[in-house]
Amino acid sequence: MGAFEHPLRYIPDRTLAQVHAEVAVGALRDAGLSIRDVDAYFCAGDAPGFGALSMADYLGIDARLTDTTETGGSSYLAHVGHAVDAIAAGHCHVALVTLAGKPRTGGSQPGGSGNFGDAPEANFENHWGGSVPGYYAMAAARHMHQYGTTSAQLAAIKVAASSHAQHNPNAFLPKLVTVEEVLASPLVADPLHRLDCCVITDGGGAVVVVSPEVARTLNRPERAVAVLGHGEAIRHSSNGRIDLTHTAALWSGPPAFDQAGVTPSDIQYASIYDSFTITVLLTLEDLGFCAKGEGGRFVESGALEAPNGVLPFNTDGGGLCNNHPGNRGGMTKIIEAVRQVRGDAHPAVQVPDCELALAHGTGGSLATRTGASTLILGRSS
Amino acid sequence: MSASDLPTRAIVATVETQDFWDATAEGRFLLRRCNTCEAVIWYPRSHCPICMSTDVSWIDAAGTGVVYSFSITRAASGTWKGALPYVLALVELDEGPRILTNIVGIDVDDVRIGMAVKVVFEDAIEGSALYRFAPVTT
Ligand SMILES: [Zn+2]
C-alpha cells in the first residue's frame, strides 16, 4: 500500500480537483509507482464533476475498473476493501483511492447538513432544524440515558486525541486539552460540547492498493502493509425502528475480524472514526473492544492513550484534533493505521512493534442512516 | 394553530405522500400500514419495506408517544438561528415507529427521554401543516 495525507488544513488557493491530484501523486510516490501504473480508480461523493469519469480524465488514469461507492466518511475504507477483492479476482493490479475537500474555505458550519431535496425521506426529516451535531447528540443522549454514560467520559476521548495531536506538527488543534476544558466549551447541541466535535478542515488523502505481484516487484517489504480483512455494512432508519445505541460497525467488524483470523483483543492500534466523541464510544462497543454500555468506563480508564493504553487510537490526533478533510474522516483513518504498521508514527505515539492495526470509518448520520467499513491491516510477510 | 415559533417552510408532497400532508392540514396524523404483513410503516411510502407488498393503506394514528431521544441545538446558522435553542427529537409513536420531529410547548431544559408527548400541528406555507410534539398535560 501507498498512503499520503495532504499536509495543509486550509487550501483556498487550489481547486478541489487539484487537491485530488496532489494527494494522488503523494500516495503513488509513497508506493514507488507512477500514474501510468494505475489501472483502477476509486472516489466518492467529494470528487467534483462526473465522479470517477471526470477525475480519471483529469488525473490521466486509464482505468479498467472504477468504483464510486458513496457511504459518506466510510467510503474510502470500503473502496480499499473493494480494491482488494477486485485485485484478488484479477480485475486490476494497482488501485488508487483519493479524497479531497475544502469545507474550511467553503465556510461550512458545524450546523450545515446535507439536504437531499428529492430523497424519499426528505419531507419527514428536513423540517426540524436537524444538523450533524444535533443528530449525533441524540445518539449521545440515548446512550447516556440507557447506560449512564457521562459527558466527562466522552470528554476523555477528546483528551486522548489531543494528547496525540500535540506531537503532530500539521494538526489543526495541536493543543492538549483537559476534561474540564471540554466540559467548559460551549454546548453546540446538548449533550455535545464544541470540543466533542471534529475539526473542519480543507485537505485530503490518498491510498494505493497493489496486487501481491506488484508488491514483490516494488521490493520494499519494510513499507508494505497488507489488508488482512475487511467488512462493511449500513444501518438505516429500519422502517422507523431505529436503534441509536449502535452503529453499523456491529456488522462491519465481525467479517473483517473473521477474514483476518484475529479478535479485537489482538489489535494493537485502532483508527476509530471520530466525527464526534460519541461516534468513537459507540464504535468501540460495536467492534467488541468493550461490552455494549461499557464504552464510557473503557475510555475514561485511559485505554485510548498511546503508546501504553490498552487500545491506542488515532495517534495523528484524529478528526477530533488533526484533520477531517472534506468533512470525511475515513481516509485519514487508513493513513494513520498504515503509519503505525510501518513504524512511521511520531515516536511519542508509535505503538511498539505494531503488527496488527484496525481502521474504521463511519459515514452519514447516526440518527438516520449510516455506513460503516472496517479494515484490518498488518505487516506484509 | 401554532404551538411554537419554530421555522416552517413549504412541504413538497409527492404522489406517495400527498394524502399524508392533506391530512396534517386537517389536523390528522396518518400512518401507512401493510395489509399483507400488518407492519406499520415509517416514513410513508407506497410499498411495505418489510414484505414488498404494494397493498398498503392509511390508518389514523393515535398521535401520542414518548420521547426516545432528543438534543438541544444551541448553535445554528440561517433560518434556525432565530429559533435557538430548540429541541430535535425522535418520538416513539404508540404504533411503533420512531420519527424525527421537534418537541415544542415546553422549556428546552425540561424535556426528558421517556416523556409522554402528543402531536400538534403547525401551519406551514400554502395551507399545509407540519407535525410537532408537545408534552401531554395531565
Ligand atoms: Zn408488509
Coordinates of C-alpha atoms and ligand atoms in Angstrom, one line a residue:
Chain A
M1 CA 0.0 0.0 0.0
G2 CA 1.0 3.6 -0.6
A3 CA -0.5 6.3 1.6
F4 CA -0.4 10.1 1.7
E5 CA -2.1 12.8 3.7
H6 CA -2.2 16.4 2.5
P7 CA -0.1 18.4 4.9
L8 CA -2.4 21.5 4.7
R9 CA -5.6 22.2 6.6
Y10 CA -6.6 25.4 4.7
I11 CA -6.2 25.5 0.9
P12 CA -8.1 28.4 -0.5
D13 CA -5.7 28.8 -3.5
R14 CA -6.3 25.5 -5.2
T15 CA -9.2 23.8 -6.9
L16 CA -10.8 20.7 -5.5
A17 CA -9.5 18.6 -8.4
Q18 CA -6.0 20.0 -7.8
V19 CA -6.1 18.7 -4.2
H20 CA -7.2 15.3 -5.5
A21 CA -4.2 15.3 -7.9
E22 CA -1.7 16.4 -5.2
V23 CA -2.7 13.5 -2.9
A24 CA -2.8 11.0 -5.8
V25 CA 0.8 11.9 -6.6
G26 CA 1.8 11.8 -3.0
A27 CA 0.4 8.3 -2.5
L28 CA 1.9 7.0 -5.7
R29 CA 5.3 8.3 -4.8
D30 CA 5.0 6.7 -1.4
A31 CA 4.2 3.4 -3.2
G32 CA 7.0 3.8 -5.7
L33 CA 4.6 3.9 -8.6
S34 CA 3.5 6.3 -11.3
I35 CA 0.1 7.4 -12.5
R36 CA 0.7 5.2 -15.6
D37 CA 0.7 2.1 -13.4
V38 CA -2.8 2.7 -12.1
D39 CA -5.5 0.6 -13.6
A40 CA -8.3 1.1 -11.1
Y41 CA -9.6 4.3 -9.7
F42 CA -11.9 4.8 -6.7
C43 CA -13.5 8.0 -5.4
A44 CA -16.7 9.1 -3.5
G45 CA -19.1 12.0 -3.4
D46 CA -16.4 14.5 -2.7
A47 CA -15.0 14.2 -6.2
P48 CA -16.0 17.0 -8.5
G49 CA -17.9 16.6 -11.7
F50 CA -18.9 13.2 -13.0
G51 CA -17.1 11.4 -10.2
A52 CA -14.6 8.8 -11.4
L53 CA -15.1 9.7 -15.1
S54 CA -14.2 13.4 -14.6
M55 CA -11.4 12.6 -12.1
A56 CA -9.7 9.7 -14.1
D57 CA -9.7 12.0 -17.1
Y58 CA -8.2 14.9 -15.1
L59 CA -5.6 12.7 -13.4
G60 CA -4.7 10.8 -16.5
I61 CA -5.7 7.4 -15.3
D62 CA -6.5 4.7 -17.9
A63 CA -8.7 2.8 -15.6
R64 CA -10.1 -0.7 -16.3
L65 CA -12.2 -0.5 -13.2
T66 CA -13.8 2.3 -11.2
D67 CA -15.8 2.3 -8.0
T68 CA -17.7 5.3 -6.7
T69 CA -19.3 3.7 -3.6
E70 CA -20.7 6.6 -1.6
T71 CA -21.3 6.0 2.1
G72 CA -20.0 9.3 3.4
G73 CA -16.9 9.2 5.5
S74 CA -16.7 5.4 5.5
S75 CA -16.5 5.3 1.6
Y76 CA -12.7 5.1 1.4
L77 CA -12.3 2.1 3.6
A78 CA -15.0 0.4 1.6
H79 CA -13.0 1.3 -1.6
V80 CA -9.9 -0.4 -0.1
G81 CA -11.9 -3.5 0.6
H82 CA -13.4 -3.5 -2.9
A83 CA -9.9 -2.9 -4.4
V84 CA -8.6 -5.9 -2.5
D85 CA -11.5 -8.1 -3.9
A86 CA -11.0 -6.7 -7.4
I87 CA -7.3 -7.5 -7.3
A88 CA -7.9 -11.0 -6.0
A89 CA -10.4 -11.5 -8.8
G90 CA -7.8 -10.4 -11.4
H91 CA -9.6 -7.3 -12.5
C92 CA -6.8 -4.8 -11.6
H93 CA -3.3 -4.6 -10.1
V94 CA -2.9 -1.0 -8.9
A95 CA -5.9 0.7 -7.4
L96 CA -5.8 4.4 -6.4
V97 CA -8.3 5.9 -3.9
T98 CA -8.5 9.7 -3.5
L99 CA -10.3 12.1 -1.2
A100 CA -10.3 15.9 -1.1
G101 CA -12.5 18.6 0.3
K102 CA -12.5 22.3 1.1
P103 CA -15.2 22.9 3.7
R104 CA -12.9 25.4 5.6
T105 CA -12.5 27.5 2.5
G106 CA -16.2 27.0 1.7
G107 CA -17.2 28.3 5.1
S108 CA -19.1 25.1 6.0
Q109 CA -20.6 25.4 9.6
P110 CA -20.9 22.6 12.1
G111 CA -24.6 23.0 11.7
G112 CA -24.5 22.5 8.0
S113 CA -26.2 19.3 6.8
G114 CA -26.9 17.6 3.6
N115 CA -30.3 18.5 2.2
F116 CA -31.2 15.9 -0.4
G117 CA -34.3 17.5 -1.7
D118 CA -35.6 14.7 -3.8
A119 CA -34.7 11.9 -1.3
P120 CA -37.9 9.9 -0.4
E121 CA -37.4 10.8 3.3
A122 CA -36.8 14.5 2.7
N123 CA -40.1 16.0 3.9
F124 CA -40.0 13.8 7.0
E125 CA -36.5 14.9 8.0
N126 CA -35.9 18.4 6.7
H127 CA -38.3 20.5 8.7
W128 CA -36.9 20.1 12.1
G129 CA -33.7 22.1 12.1
G130 CA -31.6 18.9 12.1
S131 CA -27.8 19.4 11.9
V132 CA -25.0 16.9 12.1
P133 CA -24.2 17.8 15.7
G134 CA -27.9 17.7 16.6
Y135 CA -28.3 14.2 15.2
Y136 CA -25.2 12.8 16.8
A137 CA -26.2 14.4 20.1
M138 CA -29.4 12.4 20.1
A139 CA -27.2 9.2 19.9
A140 CA -25.2 10.5 22.9
A141 CA -28.3 11.4 24.9
R142 CA -29.8 7.9 24.4
H143 CA -26.6 6.2 25.4
M144 CA -26.4 8.4 28.5
H145 CA -30.0 7.5 29.3
Q146 CA -29.6 3.8 28.8
Y147 CA -26.1 3.2 30.1
G148 CA -25.3 6.1 32.4
T149 CA -22.5 7.4 30.1
T150 CA -21.4 10.9 31.1
S151 CA -20.1 14.0 29.4
A152 CA -16.8 13.6 31.3
Q153 CA -16.4 10.2 29.8
L154 CA -17.0 11.4 26.3
A155 CA -14.5 14.2 27.0
A156 CA -11.8 11.6 27.8
I157 CA -11.9 10.7 24.1
K158 CA -11.1 14.3 23.1
V159 CA -8.4 14.4 25.7
A160 CA -6.7 11.3 24.4
A161 CA -6.9 12.6 20.8
S162 CA -5.4 15.9 21.9
S163 CA -2.6 14.2 23.7
H164 CA -1.6 12.6 20.4
A165 CA -2.2 15.7 18.3
Q166 CA 0.3 17.7 20.3
H167 CA 3.0 15.6 18.5
N168 CA 1.6 16.3 15.0
P169 CA 3.0 19.5 13.5
N170 CA 0.3 19.5 10.9
A171 CA -2.6 19.1 13.4
F172 CA -5.3 21.7 13.2
L173 CA -5.7 21.7 17.0
P174 CA -2.3 20.7 18.4
K175 CA -3.0 21.9 22.0
L176 CA -3.5 19.4 24.8
V177 CA -6.9 19.8 26.4
T178 CA -8.4 18.6 29.7
V179 CA -11.7 17.1 30.5
E180 CA -12.6 20.3 32.3
E181 CA -11.9 22.3 29.1
V182 CA -14.1 20.1 27.0
L183 CA -16.9 20.4 29.5
A184 CA -16.5 24.2 29.7
S185 CA -16.6 24.6 25.9
P186 CA -20.0 25.8 24.6
L187 CA -22.8 23.3 24.1
V188 CA -23.3 23.0 20.3
A189 CA -26.1 20.5 20.6
D190 CA -26.9 19.2 24.1
P191 CA -25.2 17.0 25.3
L192 CA -22.3 17.6 22.9
H193 CA -19.9 20.4 23.5
R194 CA -17.9 22.2 20.9
L195 CA -14.9 20.2 21.8
D196 CA -16.8 16.9 21.4
C197 CA -16.9 17.8 17.7
C198 CA -14.3 17.2 15.0
V199 CA -12.4 19.9 13.3
I200 CA -13.5 21.4 9.9
T201 CA -10.5 21.3 7.5
D202 CA -9.6 21.5 3.9
G203 CA -7.4 18.8 2.7
G204 CA -7.3 15.3 1.5
G205 CA -5.5 12.0 1.3
A206 CA -5.0 9.0 -1.0
V207 CA -4.0 5.4 -0.8
V208 CA -2.7 2.9 -3.3
V209 CA -3.6 -0.8 -3.1
V210 CA -1.5 -3.1 -5.2
S211 CA -1.5 -6.8 -6.0
P212 CA 1.0 -9.2 -4.3
E213 CA 2.8 -9.4 -7.7
V214 CA 3.2 -5.7 -7.9
A215 CA 4.3 -5.5 -4.3
R216 CA 7.0 -8.1 -4.9
T217 CA 8.3 -6.1 -7.9
L218 CA 8.5 -3.0 -5.7
N219 CA 10.6 -5.0 -3.3
R220 CA 10.0 -2.7 -0.3
P221 CA 8.9 -5.1 2.4
E222 CA 9.5 -2.6 5.2
R223 CA 7.0 -0.2 3.6
A224 CA 4.4 -2.9 2.6
V225 CA 1.2 -3.1 4.6
A226 CA -1.2 -6.0 4.0
V227 CA -5.0 -5.7 4.1
L228 CA -5.8 -8.8 6.2
G229 CA -9.6 -8.4 6.4
H230 CA -12.4 -6.0 5.6
G231 CA -16.1 -5.7 6.2
E232 CA -18.8 -3.2 5.6
A233 CA -22.5 -2.6 6.4
I234 CA -25.1 0.1 6.6
R235 CA -27.6 0.8 9.3
H236 CA -30.7 2.9 8.2
S237 CA -33.8 4.1 9.9
S238 CA -35.2 0.5 9.7
N239 CA -38.8 1.3 9.0
G240 CA -38.8 3.8 11.8
R241 CA -37.4 1.2 14.4
I242 CA -34.0 2.9 14.5
D243 CA -31.8 2.0 17.5
L244 CA -29.5 4.9 18.4
T245 CA -27.3 2.8 20.7
H246 CA -25.3 1.1 17.9
T247 CA -23.7 1.9 14.5
A248 CA -23.3 -0.4 11.5
A249 CA -19.9 -1.3 13.0
L250 CA -21.8 -4.0 14.8
W251 CA -22.0 -5.8 11.4
S252 CA -18.9 -4.5 9.6
G253 CA -16.5 -5.7 12.3
P254 CA -17.1 -9.4 12.5
P255 CA -16.5 -10.2 8.8
A256 CA -13.3 -8.2 9.0
F257 CA -12.0 -10.0 12.1
D258 CA -13.1 -13.3 10.7
Q259 CA -11.3 -12.8 7.4
A260 CA -8.1 -11.7 9.2
G261 CA -8.4 -14.6 11.7
V262 CA -8.0 -12.3 14.7
T263 CA -10.1 -11.0 17.6
P264 CA -10.5 -7.4 19.0
S265 CA -8.0 -8.2 21.8
D266 CA -5.3 -8.9 19.1
I267 CA -5.5 -5.4 17.7
Q268 CA -2.5 -3.2 18.8
Y269 CA -3.7 0.1 17.3
A270 CA -7.1 1.3 16.1
S271 CA -8.0 4.3 13.9
I272 CA -11.6 4.9 15.0
Y273 CA -13.8 7.3 13.1
D274 CA -14.3 10.4 15.3
S275 CA -16.7 12.9 13.8
F276 CA -17.8 13.3 17.4
T277 CA -16.7 11.7 20.7
I278 CA -19.9 9.7 20.8
T279 CA -19.0 8.2 17.4
V280 CA -15.9 6.7 18.9
L281 CA -17.6 5.4 22.0
L282 CA -20.3 3.6 20.1
T283 CA -17.9 2.2 17.6
L284 CA -15.6 0.8 20.3
E285 CA -18.5 -1.1 21.7
D286 CA -19.8 -2.3 18.4
L287 CA -16.4 -3.6 17.3
G288 CA -16.1 -5.6 20.5
F289 CA -13.3 -3.7 22.2
C290 CA -15.6 -3.5 25.2
A291 CA -19.1 -4.6 26.0
K292 CA -22.2 -2.6 24.9
G293 CA -22.7 0.1 27.5
E294 CA -19.2 -0.1 28.9
G295 CA -17.7 2.4 26.5
G296 CA -17.7 5.2 29.0
R297 CA -15.7 3.3 31.6
F298 CA -13.4 1.9 28.9
V299 CA -12.4 5.4 27.6
E300 CA -12.1 7.0 31.0
S301 CA -9.5 4.4 32.0
G302 CA -7.0 5.9 29.6
A303 CA -7.4 2.9 27.2
L304 CA -7.1 5.1 24.1
E305 CA -3.9 6.9 25.0
A306 CA -0.7 6.0 23.1
P307 CA 1.6 4.3 23.4
N308 CA 0.7 2.4 26.6
G309 CA -3.1 2.3 26.7
V310 CA -5.0 -0.9 26.1
L311 CA -6.0 0.3 22.7
P312 CA -4.1 3.3 21.4
F313 CA -6.3 5.2 19.0
N314 CA -6.0 8.0 16.4
T315 CA -2.4 8.7 17.1
D316 CA -2.3 11.5 14.5
G317 CA -4.9 13.4 16.6
G318 CA -7.8 12.1 14.5
G319 CA -10.7 14.1 13.2
L320 CA -11.2 15.5 16.7
C321 CA -7.9 17.4 16.6
N322 CA -5.8 16.8 13.5
N323 CA -7.8 16.6 10.3
H324 CA -11.2 15.8 9.0
P325 CA -10.7 16.8 5.3
G326 CA -13.9 17.4 3.4
N327 CA -16.0 16.5 6.5
R328 CA -15.0 12.9 5.8
G329 CA -12.5 11.3 8.2
G330 CA -12.2 7.8 6.6
M331 CA -9.1 8.3 4.5
T332 CA -7.0 9.7 7.4
K333 CA -8.1 6.7 9.5
I334 CA -6.5 4.4 6.9
I335 CA -3.3 6.5 6.6
E336 CA -2.5 6.7 10.3
A337 CA -3.1 2.9 10.6
V338 CA -0.6 2.4 7.7
R339 CA 1.9 4.7 9.6
Q340 CA 1.6 2.6 12.7
V341 CA 2.1 -0.7 11.0
R342 CA 5.2 0.7 9.2
G343 CA 6.5 2.2 12.4
D344 CA 6.2 5.7 10.9
A345 CA 4.0 7.3 13.5
H346 CA 5.5 10.0 15.7
P347 CA 7.9 8.3 18.2
A348 CA 5.9 9.7 21.1
V349 CA 2.8 7.8 20.0
Q350 CA 4.2 4.9 18.0
V351 CA 2.9 1.6 19.3
P352 CA 5.9 -0.6 19.9
D353 CA 6.2 -3.4 17.3
C354 CA 2.8 -2.7 15.9
E355 CA 2.0 -5.7 13.7
L356 CA -1.8 -5.5 13.7
A357 CA -4.0 -2.4 13.3
L358 CA -7.6 -1.7 12.6
A359 CA -9.1 1.2 10.7
H360 CA -12.8 2.0 10.9
G361 CA -14.9 4.5 9.0
T362 CA -18.4 5.8 9.8
G363 CA -20.5 7.7 7.3
G364 CA -23.8 9.5 7.0
S365 CA -25.7 10.3 10.2
L366 CA -26.2 8.0 13.3
A367 CA -29.7 9.4 13.7
T368 CA -31.0 8.4 10.3
R369 CA -28.8 6.3 8.0
T370 CA -25.1 5.5 8.4
G371 CA -22.4 3.4 6.7
A372 CA -19.6 1.5 8.3
S373 CA -16.4 -0.1 6.9
T374 CA -13.7 -1.9 8.9
L375 CA -10.2 -2.8 7.7
I376 CA -7.6 -5.0 9.5
L377 CA -4.1 -4.1 8.4
G378 CA -0.9 -5.9 9.2
R379 CA 2.7 -6.5 8.3
S380 CA 3.2 -8.0 4.8
S381 CA 5.0 -11.3 5.1
Chain B
M1 CA -52.8 26.8 15.1
S2 CA -49.2 27.1 16.1
A3 CA -47.7 25.8 19.3
S4 CA -44.2 27.2 18.7
D5 CA -42.2 29.9 16.8
L6 CA -40.0 27.4 15.1
P7 CA -39.4 28.0 11.4
T8 CA -41.7 26.4 8.8
R9 CA -41.3 26.1 5.1
A10 CA -43.2 24.7 2.2
I11 CA -43.9 21.0 2.1
V12 CA -43.2 19.4 -1.3
A13 CA -45.7 16.5 -1.3
T14 CA -45.3 13.7 -3.8
V15 CA -47.8 11.2 -5.2
E16 CA -46.6 8.9 -2.4
T17 CA -47.2 11.4 0.4
Q18 CA -50.0 13.8 -0.8
D19 CA -52.6 12.1 1.4
F20 CA -50.4 12.3 4.5
W21 CA -49.9 16.1 4.0
D22 CA -53.5 16.7 3.1
A23 CA -54.4 15.0 6.5
T24 CA -52.0 17.1 8.6
A25 CA -53.7 20.2 7.2
E26 CA -56.9 18.8 8.6
G27 CA -55.3 18.0 12.0
R28 CA -55.0 14.3 11.4
F29 CA -51.8 12.2 11.6
L30 CA -51.8 9.2 9.2
L31 CA -49.6 6.2 9.1
R32 CA -49.2 3.6 6.4
R33 CA -49.9 0.0 7.3
C34 CA -49.2 -3.0 5.2
N35 CA -52.4 -5.1 4.6
T36 CA -50.2 -8.2 3.8
C37 CA -47.9 -8.4 6.8
E38 CA -49.6 -5.7 9.0
A39 CA -46.4 -3.8 9.5
V40 CA -46.8 -0.1 10.4
I41 CA -44.6 1.7 8.0
W42 CA -42.5 4.9 8.5
Y43 CA -41.8 7.1 6.7
P44 CA -44.9 6.8 4.4
R45 CA -44.3 5.1 1.1
S46 CA -46.3 3.2 -1.5
H47 CA -44.9 -0.2 -0.6
C48 CA -44.1 -2.2 2.5
P49 CA -40.3 -2.3 3.2
I50 CA -40.8 -5.5 5.3
C51 CA -42.5 -7.7 2.7
M52 CA -42.5 -5.5 -0.5
S53 CA -46.3 -5.7 -0.8
T54 CA -47.9 -2.7 -2.5
D55 CA -51.2 -3.4 -0.7
V56 CA -50.7 -0.6 1.9
S57 CA -53.5 1.6 3.4
W58 CA -53.7 4.7 5.6
I59 CA -54.6 4.4 9.2
D60 CA -55.3 7.2 11.7
A61 CA -52.5 7.3 14.3
A62 CA -53.3 7.9 18.0
G63 CA -50.9 10.9 17.8
T64 CA -49.3 10.0 21.1
G65 CA -45.9 8.6 22.0
V66 CA -42.8 9.1 24.2
V67 CA -39.5 10.8 23.6
Y68 CA -37.0 8.2 22.5
S69 CA -34.1 10.6 22.4
F70 CA -33.5 14.3 21.8
S71 CA -30.9 17.0 21.6
I72 CA -31.0 20.7 22.3
T73 CA -29.4 22.7 19.4
R74 CA -27.7 25.8 20.8
A75 CA -25.7 26.9 17.7
A76 CA -27.1 27.2 14.2
S77 CA -26.9 29.4 11.1
G78 CA -29.6 30.5 8.7
T79 CA -33.3 30.5 9.4
W80 CA -33.0 28.4 12.6
K81 CA -30.6 30.8 14.2
G82 CA -33.5 32.9 15.5
A83 CA -35.2 29.8 17.0
L84 CA -32.3 28.8 19.3
P85 CA -32.3 26.9 21.5
Y86 CA -34.7 24.2 20.1
V87 CA -35.3 20.5 20.6
L88 CA -34.7 18.0 17.8
A89 CA -36.2 14.6 18.9
L90 CA -37.0 11.1 17.9
V91 CA -40.5 10.4 19.2
E92 CA -41.6 6.7 19.5
L93 CA -45.2 6.6 18.5
D94 CA -47.7 4.3 20.2
E95 CA -47.9 2.4 16.9
G96 CA -44.1 1.7 17.0
P97 CA -42.2 4.0 14.6
R98 CA -39.6 6.4 15.9
I99 CA -40.0 9.6 14.0
L100 CA -37.9 12.8 13.7
T101 CA -39.6 15.9 14.9
N102 CA -39.3 18.8 17.3
I103 CA -40.6 19.0 20.9
V104 CA -42.4 22.3 21.5
G105 CA -44.6 23.9 24.2
I106 CA -42.0 23.3 26.9
D107 CA -38.8 24.8 28.2
V108 CA -36.0 23.1 26.3
D109 CA -34.3 22.2 29.7
D110 CA -37.4 20.4 30.9
V111 CA -37.5 17.8 28.1
R112 CA -36.7 14.2 29.2
I113 CA -36.3 10.9 27.5
G114 CA -39.5 8.8 28.1
M115 CA -41.7 11.9 28.5
A116 CA -45.2 11.4 27.1
V117 CA -46.0 13.6 24.1
K118 CA -48.8 14.2 21.7
V119 CA -48.8 15.6 18.2
V120 CA -49.6 19.3 17.5
F121 CA -50.0 20.7 14.0
E122 CA -48.4 23.9 12.9
D123 CA -49.3 25.9 9.8
A124 CA -46.7 25.7 7.1
I125 CA -46.9 27.6 3.8
E126 CA -49.9 27.4 1.4
G127 CA -52.4 25.6 3.6
S128 CA -50.2 22.7 4.6
A129 CA -49.3 21.8 8.2
L130 CA -46.2 20.3 9.9
Y131 CA -46.4 17.9 12.8
R132 CA -44.5 18.5 16.0
F133 CA -44.9 17.1 19.5
A134 CA -45.7 18.7 22.8
P135 CA -45.9 17.3 26.3
V136 CA -49.1 15.6 27.3
T137 CA -50.6 17.8 30.0
T138 CA -52.2 16.0 32.9
Ligands
ZN1 ZN -45.7 -5.9 4.6

